[in-house]
mmCIF file of C-alpha atoms and ligand atoms in Angstrom:
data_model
loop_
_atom_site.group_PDB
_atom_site.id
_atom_site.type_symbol
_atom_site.label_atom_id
_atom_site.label_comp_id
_atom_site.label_asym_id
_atom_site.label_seq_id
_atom_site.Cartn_x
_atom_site.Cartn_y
_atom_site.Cartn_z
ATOM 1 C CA UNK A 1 1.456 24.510 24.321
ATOM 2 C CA UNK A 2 -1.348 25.808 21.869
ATOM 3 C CA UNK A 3 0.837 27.597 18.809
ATOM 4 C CA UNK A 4 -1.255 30.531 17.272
ATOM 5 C CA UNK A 5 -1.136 31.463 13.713
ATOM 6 C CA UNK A 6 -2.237 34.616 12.345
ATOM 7 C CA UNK A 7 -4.819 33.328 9.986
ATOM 8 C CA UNK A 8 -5.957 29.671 8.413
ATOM 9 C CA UNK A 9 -3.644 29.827 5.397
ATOM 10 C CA UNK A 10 -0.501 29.980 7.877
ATOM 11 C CA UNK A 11 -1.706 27.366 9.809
ATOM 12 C CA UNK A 12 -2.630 25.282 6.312
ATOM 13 C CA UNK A 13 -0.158 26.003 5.035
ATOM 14 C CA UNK A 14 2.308 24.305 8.074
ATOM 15 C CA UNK A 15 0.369 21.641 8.185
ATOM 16 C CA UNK A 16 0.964 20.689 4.559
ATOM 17 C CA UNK A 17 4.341 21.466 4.673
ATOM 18 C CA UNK A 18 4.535 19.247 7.830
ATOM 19 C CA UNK A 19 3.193 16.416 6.176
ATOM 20 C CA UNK A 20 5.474 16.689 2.867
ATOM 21 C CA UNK A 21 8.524 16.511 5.026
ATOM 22 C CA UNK A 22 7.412 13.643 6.586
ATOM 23 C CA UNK A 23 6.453 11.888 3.189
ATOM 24 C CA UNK A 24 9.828 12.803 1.683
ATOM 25 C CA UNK A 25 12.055 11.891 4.708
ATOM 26 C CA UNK A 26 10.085 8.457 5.058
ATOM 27 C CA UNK A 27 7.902 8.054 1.503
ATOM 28 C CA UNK A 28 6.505 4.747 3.264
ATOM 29 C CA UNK A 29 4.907 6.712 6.117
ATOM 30 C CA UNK A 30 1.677 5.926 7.427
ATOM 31 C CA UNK A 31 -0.810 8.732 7.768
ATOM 32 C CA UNK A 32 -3.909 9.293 10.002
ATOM 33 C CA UNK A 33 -5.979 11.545 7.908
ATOM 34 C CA UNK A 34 -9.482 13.537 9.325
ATOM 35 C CA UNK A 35 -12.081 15.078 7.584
ATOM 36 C CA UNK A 36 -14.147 18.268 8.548
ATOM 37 C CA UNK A 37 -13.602 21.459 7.428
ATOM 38 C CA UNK A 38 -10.673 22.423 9.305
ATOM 39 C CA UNK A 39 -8.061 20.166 7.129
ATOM 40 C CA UNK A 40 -9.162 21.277 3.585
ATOM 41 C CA UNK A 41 -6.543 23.836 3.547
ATOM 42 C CA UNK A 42 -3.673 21.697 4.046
ATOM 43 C CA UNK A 43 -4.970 19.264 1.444
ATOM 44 C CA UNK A 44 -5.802 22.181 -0.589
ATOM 45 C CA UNK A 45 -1.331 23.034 -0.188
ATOM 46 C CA UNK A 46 -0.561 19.640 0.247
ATOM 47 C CA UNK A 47 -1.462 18.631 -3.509
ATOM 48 C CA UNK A 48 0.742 21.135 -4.487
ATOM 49 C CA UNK A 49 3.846 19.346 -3.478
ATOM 50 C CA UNK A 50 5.481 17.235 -5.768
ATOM 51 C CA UNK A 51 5.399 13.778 -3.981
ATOM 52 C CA UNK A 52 5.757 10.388 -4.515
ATOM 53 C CA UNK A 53 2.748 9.043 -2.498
ATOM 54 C CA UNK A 54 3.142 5.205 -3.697
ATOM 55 C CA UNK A 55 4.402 3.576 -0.802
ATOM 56 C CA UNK A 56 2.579 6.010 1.896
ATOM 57 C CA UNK A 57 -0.248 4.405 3.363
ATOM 58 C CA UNK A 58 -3.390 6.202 4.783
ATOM 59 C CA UNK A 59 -5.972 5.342 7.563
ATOM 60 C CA UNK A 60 -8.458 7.571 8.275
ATOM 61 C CA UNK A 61 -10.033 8.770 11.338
ATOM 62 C CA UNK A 62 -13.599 7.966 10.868
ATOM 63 C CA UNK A 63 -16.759 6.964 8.059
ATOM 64 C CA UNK A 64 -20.098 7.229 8.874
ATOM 65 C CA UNK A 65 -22.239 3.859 9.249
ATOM 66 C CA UNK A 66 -25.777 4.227 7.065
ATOM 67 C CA UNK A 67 -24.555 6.035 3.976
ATOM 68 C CA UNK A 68 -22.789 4.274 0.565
ATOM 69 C CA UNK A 69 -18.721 5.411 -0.117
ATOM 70 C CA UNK A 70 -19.960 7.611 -2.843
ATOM 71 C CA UNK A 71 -22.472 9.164 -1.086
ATOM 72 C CA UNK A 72 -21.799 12.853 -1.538
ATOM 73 C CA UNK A 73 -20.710 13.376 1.926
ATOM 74 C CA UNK A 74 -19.186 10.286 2.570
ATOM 75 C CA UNK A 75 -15.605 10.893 4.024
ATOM 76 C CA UNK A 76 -14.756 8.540 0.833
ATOM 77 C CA UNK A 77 -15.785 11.000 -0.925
ATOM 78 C CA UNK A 78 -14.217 13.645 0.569
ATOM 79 C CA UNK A 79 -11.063 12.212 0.295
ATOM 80 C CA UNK A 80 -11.544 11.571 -3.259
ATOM 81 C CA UNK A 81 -12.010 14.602 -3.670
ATOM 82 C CA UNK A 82 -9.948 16.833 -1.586
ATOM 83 C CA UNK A 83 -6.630 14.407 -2.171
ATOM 84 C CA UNK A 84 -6.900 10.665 -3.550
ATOM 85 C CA UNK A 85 -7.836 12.303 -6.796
ATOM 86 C CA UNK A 86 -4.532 14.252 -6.779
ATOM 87 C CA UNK A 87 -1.809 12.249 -5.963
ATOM 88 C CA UNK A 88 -0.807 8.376 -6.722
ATOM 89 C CA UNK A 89 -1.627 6.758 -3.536
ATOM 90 C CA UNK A 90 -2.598 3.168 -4.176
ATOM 91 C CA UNK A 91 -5.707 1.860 -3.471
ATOM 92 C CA UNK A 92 -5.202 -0.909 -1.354
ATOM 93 C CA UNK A 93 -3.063 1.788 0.719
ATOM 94 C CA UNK A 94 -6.679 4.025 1.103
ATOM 95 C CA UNK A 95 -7.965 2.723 4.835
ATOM 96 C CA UNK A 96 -10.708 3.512 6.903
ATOM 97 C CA UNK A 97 -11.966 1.890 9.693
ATOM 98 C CA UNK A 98 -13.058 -2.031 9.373
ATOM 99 C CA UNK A 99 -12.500 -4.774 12.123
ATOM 100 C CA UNK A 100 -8.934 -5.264 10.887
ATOM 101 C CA UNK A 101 -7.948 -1.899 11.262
ATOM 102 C CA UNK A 102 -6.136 -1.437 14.487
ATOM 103 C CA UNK A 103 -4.352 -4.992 13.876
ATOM 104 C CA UNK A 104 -3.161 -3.635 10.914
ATOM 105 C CA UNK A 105 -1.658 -0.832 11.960
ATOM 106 C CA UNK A 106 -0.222 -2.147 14.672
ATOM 107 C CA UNK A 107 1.438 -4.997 11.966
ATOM 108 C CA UNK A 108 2.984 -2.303 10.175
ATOM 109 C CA UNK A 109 4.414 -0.490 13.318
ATOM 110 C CA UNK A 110 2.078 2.065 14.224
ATOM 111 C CA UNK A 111 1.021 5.458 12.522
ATOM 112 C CA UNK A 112 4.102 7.958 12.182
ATOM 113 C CA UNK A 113 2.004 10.658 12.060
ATOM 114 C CA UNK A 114 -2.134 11.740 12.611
ATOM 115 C CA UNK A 115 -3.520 14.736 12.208
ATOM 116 C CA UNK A 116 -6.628 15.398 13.745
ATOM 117 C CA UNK A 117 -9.464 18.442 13.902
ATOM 118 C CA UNK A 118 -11.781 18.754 17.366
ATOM 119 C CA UNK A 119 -15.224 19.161 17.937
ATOM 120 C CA UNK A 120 -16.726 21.484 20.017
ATOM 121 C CA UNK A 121 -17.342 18.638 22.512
ATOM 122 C CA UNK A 122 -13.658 17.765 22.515
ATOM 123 C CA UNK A 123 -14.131 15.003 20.451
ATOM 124 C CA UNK A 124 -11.260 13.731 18.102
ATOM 125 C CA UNK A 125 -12.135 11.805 15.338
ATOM 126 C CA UNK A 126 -15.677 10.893 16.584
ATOM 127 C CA UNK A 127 -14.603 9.264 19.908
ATOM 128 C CA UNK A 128 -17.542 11.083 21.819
ATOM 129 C CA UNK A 129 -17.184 12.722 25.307
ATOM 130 C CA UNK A 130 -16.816 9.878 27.673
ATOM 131 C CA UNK A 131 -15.007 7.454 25.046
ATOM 132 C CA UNK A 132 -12.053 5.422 27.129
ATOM 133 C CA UNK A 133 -8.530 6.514 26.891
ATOM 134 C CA UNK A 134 -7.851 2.740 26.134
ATOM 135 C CA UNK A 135 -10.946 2.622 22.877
ATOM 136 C CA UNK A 136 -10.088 0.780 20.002
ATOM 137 C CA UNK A 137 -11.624 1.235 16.568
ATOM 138 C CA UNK A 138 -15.252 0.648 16.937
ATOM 139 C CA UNK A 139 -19.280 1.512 15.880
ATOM 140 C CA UNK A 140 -19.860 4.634 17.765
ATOM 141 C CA UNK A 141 -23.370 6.545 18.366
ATOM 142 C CA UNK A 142 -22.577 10.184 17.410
ATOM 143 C CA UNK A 143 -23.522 12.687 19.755
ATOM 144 C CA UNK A 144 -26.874 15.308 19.578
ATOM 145 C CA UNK A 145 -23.832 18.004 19.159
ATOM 146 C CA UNK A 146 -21.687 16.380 16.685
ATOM 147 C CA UNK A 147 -24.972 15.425 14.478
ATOM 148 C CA UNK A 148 -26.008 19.228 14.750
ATOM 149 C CA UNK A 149 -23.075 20.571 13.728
ATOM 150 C CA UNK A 150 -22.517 18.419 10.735
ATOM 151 C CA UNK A 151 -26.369 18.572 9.732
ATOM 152 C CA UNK A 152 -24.673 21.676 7.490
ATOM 153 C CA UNK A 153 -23.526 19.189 5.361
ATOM 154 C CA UNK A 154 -26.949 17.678 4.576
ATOM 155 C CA UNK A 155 -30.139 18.897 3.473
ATOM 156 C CA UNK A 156 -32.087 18.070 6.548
ATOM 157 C CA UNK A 157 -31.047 17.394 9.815
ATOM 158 C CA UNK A 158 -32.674 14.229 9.772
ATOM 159 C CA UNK A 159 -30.424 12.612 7.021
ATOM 160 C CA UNK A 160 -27.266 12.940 9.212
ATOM 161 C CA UNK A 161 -26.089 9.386 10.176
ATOM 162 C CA UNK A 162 -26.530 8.661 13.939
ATOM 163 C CA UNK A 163 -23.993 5.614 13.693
ATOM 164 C CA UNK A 164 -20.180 6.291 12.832
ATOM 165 C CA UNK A 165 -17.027 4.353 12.999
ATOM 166 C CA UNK A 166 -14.085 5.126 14.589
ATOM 167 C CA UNK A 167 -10.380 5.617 15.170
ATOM 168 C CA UNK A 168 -10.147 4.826 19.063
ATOM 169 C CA UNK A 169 -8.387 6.893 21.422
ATOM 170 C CA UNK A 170 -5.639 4.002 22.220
ATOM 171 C CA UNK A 171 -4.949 3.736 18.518
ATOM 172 C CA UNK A 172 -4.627 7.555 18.483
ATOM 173 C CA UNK A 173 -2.563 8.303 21.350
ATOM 174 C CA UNK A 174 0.311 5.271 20.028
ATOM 175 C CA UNK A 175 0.683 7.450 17.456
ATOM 176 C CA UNK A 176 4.450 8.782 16.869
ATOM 177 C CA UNK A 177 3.552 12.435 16.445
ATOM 178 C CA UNK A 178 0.087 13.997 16.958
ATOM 179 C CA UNK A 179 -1.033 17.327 15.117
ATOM 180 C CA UNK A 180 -3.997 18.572 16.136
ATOM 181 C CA UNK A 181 -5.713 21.853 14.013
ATOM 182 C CA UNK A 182 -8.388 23.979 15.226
ATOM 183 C CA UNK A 183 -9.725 26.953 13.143
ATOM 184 C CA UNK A 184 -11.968 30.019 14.280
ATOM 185 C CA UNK A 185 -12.783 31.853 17.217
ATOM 186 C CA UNK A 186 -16.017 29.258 18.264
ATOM 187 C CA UNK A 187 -12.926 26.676 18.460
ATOM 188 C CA UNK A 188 -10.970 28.510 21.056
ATOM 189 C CA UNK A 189 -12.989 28.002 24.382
ATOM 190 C CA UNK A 190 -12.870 23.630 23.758
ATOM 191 C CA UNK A 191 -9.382 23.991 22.854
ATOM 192 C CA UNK A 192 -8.067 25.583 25.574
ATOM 193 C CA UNK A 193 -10.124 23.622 28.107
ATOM 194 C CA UNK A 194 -8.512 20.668 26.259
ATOM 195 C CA UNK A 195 -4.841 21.409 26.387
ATOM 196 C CA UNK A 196 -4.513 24.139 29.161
ATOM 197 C CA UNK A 197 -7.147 22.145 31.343
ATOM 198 C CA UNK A 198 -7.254 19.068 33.057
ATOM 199 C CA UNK A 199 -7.519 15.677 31.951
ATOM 200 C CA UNK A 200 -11.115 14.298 31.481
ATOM 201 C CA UNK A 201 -12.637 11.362 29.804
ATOM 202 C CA UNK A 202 -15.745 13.808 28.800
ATOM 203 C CA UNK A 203 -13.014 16.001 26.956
ATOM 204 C CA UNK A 204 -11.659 13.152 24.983
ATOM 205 C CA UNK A 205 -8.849 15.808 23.489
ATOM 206 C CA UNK A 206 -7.692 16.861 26.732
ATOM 207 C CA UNK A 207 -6.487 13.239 26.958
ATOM 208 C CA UNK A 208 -3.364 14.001 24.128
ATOM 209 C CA UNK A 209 -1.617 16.183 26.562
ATOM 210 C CA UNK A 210 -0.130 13.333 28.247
ATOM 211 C CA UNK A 211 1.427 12.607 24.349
ATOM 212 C CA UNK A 212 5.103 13.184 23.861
ATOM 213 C CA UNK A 213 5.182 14.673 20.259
ATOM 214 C CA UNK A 214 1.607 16.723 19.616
ATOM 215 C CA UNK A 215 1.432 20.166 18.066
ATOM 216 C CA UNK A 216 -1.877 22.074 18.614
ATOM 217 C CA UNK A 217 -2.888 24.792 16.145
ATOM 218 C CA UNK A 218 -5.007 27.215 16.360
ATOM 219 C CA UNK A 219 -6.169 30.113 13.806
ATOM 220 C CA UNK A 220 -8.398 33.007 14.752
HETATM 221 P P1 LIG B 1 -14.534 20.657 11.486
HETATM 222 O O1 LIG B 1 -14.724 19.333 12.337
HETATM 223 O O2 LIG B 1 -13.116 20.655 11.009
HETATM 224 O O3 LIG B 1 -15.500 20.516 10.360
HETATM 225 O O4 LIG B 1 -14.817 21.801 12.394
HETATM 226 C C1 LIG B 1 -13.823 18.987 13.316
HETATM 227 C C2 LIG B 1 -14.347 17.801 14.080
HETATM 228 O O5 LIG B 1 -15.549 17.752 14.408
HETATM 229 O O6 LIG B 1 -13.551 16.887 14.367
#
């Protein structure tokens, strides 16, 4: 079930080229986007294409609670700068989490597509080991692992938000096709305890294997 690519350009590189198809065969798609390291590749190839992004809408996965949009490592920003800035998605077509978010997307007929990176606790987007299968968008406490492994984005430890919020697992699993990326050998172990594993709520990955369209990728 787990599709190995030779190295993280390949695997960019099909992601992007995943997500172009889908944007040209249906150019009002609705996207759920992550942030992380793992995905700036495909934005990286994804810019490339030449697409007509004004009817696609975006939601993304997750924004930390406790620091403003344009702080530097807001997932606003990110996003600015790794693909609003490029193509001519419209504003009111940028989402990220708020109270109205899962109504939303359900109004508009679910997401057609999410892509998604893992933690090393299994977590997807930041629904935390033992987040319910049924979760809907919500303020989450982020783990003492995920706020470790993201304190290399800050100066100090300390300044890493504690609060987050979230894409819930329900909102993620109704989506109509599921990739999920994972890059590096210190990825491998979670990954296949996720999807060659059983089920667990403290894996919240694992979970996805029930899904009826998901890709997982993995580069070493
Ligand atoms: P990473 O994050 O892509 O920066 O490894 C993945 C995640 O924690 O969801």
């Amino acid at each position: 079930m787990i599709t190995l690519f030779e190295n993280y350009d390949l695997m960019s590189e099909y992601v992007a080229s995943s997500v172009a198809e889908l944007i040209t065969e249906n150019p009002k798609c609705k996207l759920g986007l992550p942030t992380g390291d793992t995905p700036i590749g495909m934005y990286k190839n994804l810019v490339q294409f030449d697409l007509d992004w004004s009817k696609v809408k975006t939601f993304n996965l997750d924004e930390y609670v406790g620091i403003g949009e344009s702080h530097p490592q807001s997932y606003h920003t990110y996003m600015n700068k790794n693909l609003f800035l490029h193509v001519n998605l419209k504003d009111s077509n940028k989402r990220f989490p708020d109270t109205e978010f899962d109504k939303d997307i359900k109004k508009m007929g679910g997401l057609d597509l999410i892509v998604l990176g893992i933690g090393h606790n299994g977590h997807v987007a930041f629904n935390e080991p033992g987040s319910s299968p049924t979760s809907s968008t919500r303020r989450v406490k982020l783990s003492k692992e995920t706020i470790d492994a993201n304190s290399r984005f800050f100066s100090d430890i300390d300044e890493v938000p504690k609060w987050a919020h979230t894409m819930g697992m329900k909102t993620i699993r109704e989506s109509k096709k599921i990739i999920v990326i994972a890059n590096g050998s210190d990825k491998w172990n979670i990954l296949d305890k996720c999807f060659n594993g059983g089920l667990s709520k403290q894996r919240p990955a694992s979970i996805l294997q029930t899904h009826p369209n998901i890709e997982v990728l993995y580069a070493s």
